[in-house]
Short mmCIF file of C-alpha atoms in Angstrom, two decimals:
data_model
loop_
_atom_site.label_atom_id
_atom_site.label_comp_id
_atom_site.label_asym_id
_atom_site.label_seq_id
_atom_site.Cartn_x
_atom_site.Cartn_y
_atom_site.Cartn_z
CA MET A 1 71.91 150.64 66.75
CA ASP A 2 74.30 147.91 67.95
CA LEU A 3 72.94 145.28 70.30
CA PRO A 4 75.20 143.85 72.98
CA LEU A 5 76.32 140.26 72.49
CA THR A 6 74.20 139.11 75.41
CA ALA A 7 71.07 140.95 74.44
CA ALA A 8 68.10 140.39 76.69
CA VAL A 9 65.20 138.29 75.52
CA PRO A 10 62.91 140.37 73.30
CA PRO A 11 59.75 141.41 75.14
CA HIS A 12 57.52 139.51 72.73
CA ALA A 13 59.29 136.15 73.36
CA ALA A 14 57.78 133.77 75.87
CA PRO A 15 59.84 133.37 79.04
CA ILE A 16 61.51 130.01 79.63
CA ASP A 17 59.66 127.76 82.03
CA VAL A 18 62.54 125.76 83.47
CA GLY A 19 60.20 123.55 85.52
CA THR A 20 58.22 122.45 82.48
CA LEU A 21 61.41 121.91 80.48
CA TYR A 22 62.74 119.75 83.34
CA ARG A 23 59.58 117.64 83.60
CA GLU A 24 59.47 117.05 79.85
CA HIS A 25 63.15 116.38 79.16
CA ALA A 26 64.97 115.38 82.35
CA ALA A 27 64.47 111.62 81.90
CA GLY A 28 65.87 111.67 78.36
CA LEU A 29 68.80 113.83 79.42
CA ILE A 30 69.55 111.48 82.32
CA ARG A 31 69.62 108.57 79.86
CA LEU A 32 72.01 110.56 77.67
CA ALA A 33 74.24 111.29 80.67
CA MET A 34 74.09 107.61 81.71
CA LEU A 35 75.48 106.64 78.32
CA MET A 36 78.33 109.11 78.83
CA VAL A 37 79.29 108.55 82.48
CA GLY A 38 78.04 105.02 83.12
CA ASP A 39 76.27 105.44 86.45
CA ALA A 40 72.90 106.83 87.49
CA PRO A 41 73.90 109.01 90.47
CA THR A 42 76.48 110.93 88.46
CA ALA A 43 74.09 111.22 85.49
CA GLU A 44 71.35 112.65 87.72
CA ASP A 45 73.78 115.12 89.30
CA VAL A 46 74.99 116.23 85.88
CA VAL A 47 71.45 116.86 84.61
CA GLN A 48 70.42 118.71 87.75
CA ASP A 49 73.54 120.90 87.52
CA ALA A 50 72.76 121.65 83.88
CA PHE A 51 69.20 122.71 84.72
CA LEU A 52 70.47 124.77 87.62
CA GLY A 53 72.78 126.56 85.18
CA LEU A 54 69.84 127.20 82.86
CA HIS A 55 67.79 128.55 85.74
CA ARG A 56 70.60 130.93 86.73
CA HIS A 57 71.23 132.19 83.19
CA HIS A 58 67.93 131.79 81.34
CA ASP A 59 67.56 135.56 80.99
CA ALA A 60 70.84 135.70 79.04
CA LEU A 61 69.67 133.25 76.35
CA ARG A 62 69.23 134.98 73.01
CA ASP A 63 66.72 132.41 71.82
CA PRO A 64 64.37 130.95 74.41
CA GLY A 65 63.59 128.21 71.88
CA GLY A 66 67.21 127.08 72.25
CA ALA A 67 66.88 126.33 75.95
CA LEU A 68 66.76 122.56 75.38
CA ALA A 69 69.85 122.74 73.15
CA TYR A 70 71.57 124.78 75.88
CA VAL A 71 70.74 122.18 78.54
CA ARG A 72 71.74 119.28 76.29
CA SER A 73 75.09 120.94 75.59
CA ALA A 74 75.55 121.67 79.29
CA VAL A 75 74.84 118.00 80.12
CA LEU A 76 77.47 116.82 77.65
CA ASN A 77 80.03 119.33 78.93
CA ARG A 78 79.39 118.33 82.53
CA CYS A 79 79.69 114.64 81.58
CA ARG A 80 83.10 115.35 80.04
CA SER A 81 84.13 117.14 83.24
CA ALA A 82 82.97 114.24 85.40
CA LEU A 83 84.93 111.78 83.26
CA ARG A 84 88.06 113.97 83.47
CA ARG A 85 87.75 114.14 87.27
CA ARG A 86 87.44 110.35 87.41
CA ALA A 87 90.50 109.90 85.22
CA VAL A 88 92.57 112.24 87.40
CA ALA A 89 91.35 110.61 90.60
CA GLY A 90 92.09 107.19 89.15
CA ARG A 91 95.69 108.15 88.48
CA PHE A 92 96.24 109.08 92.10
CA ALA A 93 94.03 106.58 93.89
CA ARG A 94 95.54 103.57 95.53
CA SER A 95 93.25 100.73 96.27
CA TYR A 96 93.28 99.41 99.80
CA GLU A 97 94.34 95.84 100.03
CA PRO A 98 93.73 94.30 103.42
CA PRO A 99 96.52 92.23 104.87
CA ALA A 100 96.45 88.64 103.75
CA TRP A 101 97.45 87.31 107.14
CA SER A 102 95.24 86.59 110.07
CA ALA A 103 95.43 88.26 113.47
CA GLU A 104 97.37 85.23 114.70
CA ASP A 105 99.92 85.61 111.87
CA GLY A 106 100.30 89.28 112.74
CA ALA A 107 100.94 88.44 116.39
CA ILE A 108 103.54 85.79 115.47
CA ALA A 109 105.26 88.20 113.06
CA GLY A 110 105.30 90.85 115.79
CA ASP A 111 106.87 88.39 118.24
CA GLU A 112 109.51 87.38 115.69
CA ARG A 113 110.29 91.01 114.91
CA ARG A 114 110.70 91.80 118.61
CA ALA A 115 113.00 88.80 119.04
CA VAL A 116 115.19 89.88 116.11
CA LEU A 117 115.38 93.47 117.41
CA ALA A 118 116.30 92.22 120.87
CA ALA A 119 119.01 90.02 119.36
CA ILE A 120 120.38 92.94 117.34
CA ALA A 121 120.48 95.06 120.48
CA ARG A 122 122.82 92.46 122.04
CA LEU A 123 125.39 92.87 119.24
CA PRO A 124 128.40 95.19 119.52
CA ARG A 125 127.85 98.77 118.23
CA ARG A 126 129.87 98.34 115.01
CA GLN A 127 127.97 95.18 114.06
CA ARG A 128 124.62 96.90 114.72
CA GLU A 129 125.68 99.86 112.56
CA VAL A 130 126.83 97.66 109.68
CA LEU A 131 123.64 95.56 109.75
CA ALA A 132 121.43 98.67 109.89
CA LEU A 133 123.23 100.30 106.96
CA ARG A 134 123.29 97.09 104.94
CA PHE A 135 119.81 95.70 105.52
CA TYR A 136 117.71 98.66 106.66
CA CYS A 137 119.21 101.37 104.44
CA ASP A 138 120.10 98.84 101.71
CA LEU A 139 123.52 100.42 101.13
CA PRO A 140 126.27 98.64 99.22
CA GLU A 141 129.45 97.68 101.07
CA GLU A 142 131.45 100.54 99.49
CA GLU A 143 128.99 103.13 100.79
CA ILE A 144 128.95 101.58 104.26
CA ALA A 145 132.75 101.66 104.31
CA ARG A 146 132.75 105.37 103.42
CA THR A 147 130.07 106.15 105.98
CA LEU A 148 131.80 104.35 108.85
CA HIS A 149 135.37 105.22 107.70
CA ILE A 150 136.41 101.57 107.54
CA SER A 151 137.61 99.34 104.71
CA ARG A 152 135.28 97.35 102.48
CA GLY A 153 136.81 94.14 103.77
CA THR A 154 135.99 95.19 107.34
CA VAL A 155 132.39 95.79 106.33
CA SER A 156 132.20 92.31 104.78
CA SER A 157 133.77 90.52 107.75
CA THR A 158 131.73 92.53 110.28
CA THR A 159 128.50 91.68 108.44
CA SER A 160 129.43 88.01 108.39
CA ARG A 161 130.27 87.93 112.12
CA ALA A 162 127.08 89.84 112.99
CA LEU A 163 124.89 87.41 111.06
CA ARG A 164 126.58 84.40 112.72
CA SER A 165 126.06 86.02 116.13
CA LEU A 166 122.38 86.66 115.37
CA GLU A 167 122.00 83.05 114.32
CA ARG A 168 123.47 81.84 117.62
CA ILE A 169 121.42 84.29 119.70
CA LEU A 170 118.14 83.52 117.96
CA GLY A 171 118.85 79.77 117.92
CA ALA A 172 119.55 79.79 121.66
CA ASP A 173 116.38 81.79 122.40
CA SER A 174 114.03 79.43 120.55
#
């Protein structure tokens, strides 16, 4: 007679007492997990998940005497999973760096930005377009010339005149 691969526990074997196994071995397994993952909360979660898995599947164990080996293996596997998740999260995480300036610096920068934008608004349309393409879009002169259907020399001279005009406007306003 062929037995299935997941044969039930023989009737003469003692059932697994997951609670007793937990009380006797949880502390040691948490220490093992701590060595693997490096922090207590994750280690405790890993061990609890491993015991939960044992509780759910204890009737499928072929050898009830191997319950501790099953839990130990589950702890190590879950530690590996936790470390993989950390590695993936670390690749995509960006740390928040607060601005280095004070609220006063932010207000001054905002005022300066508004003044520059107001000065740009006073320029002729072509000069505004050239400055926007050059300094906002960071396009080279050749690309600006193609975009606006003007010569490269016109782009250069228009940029120069626009910057001189901004200098005069901003100098007069301060």
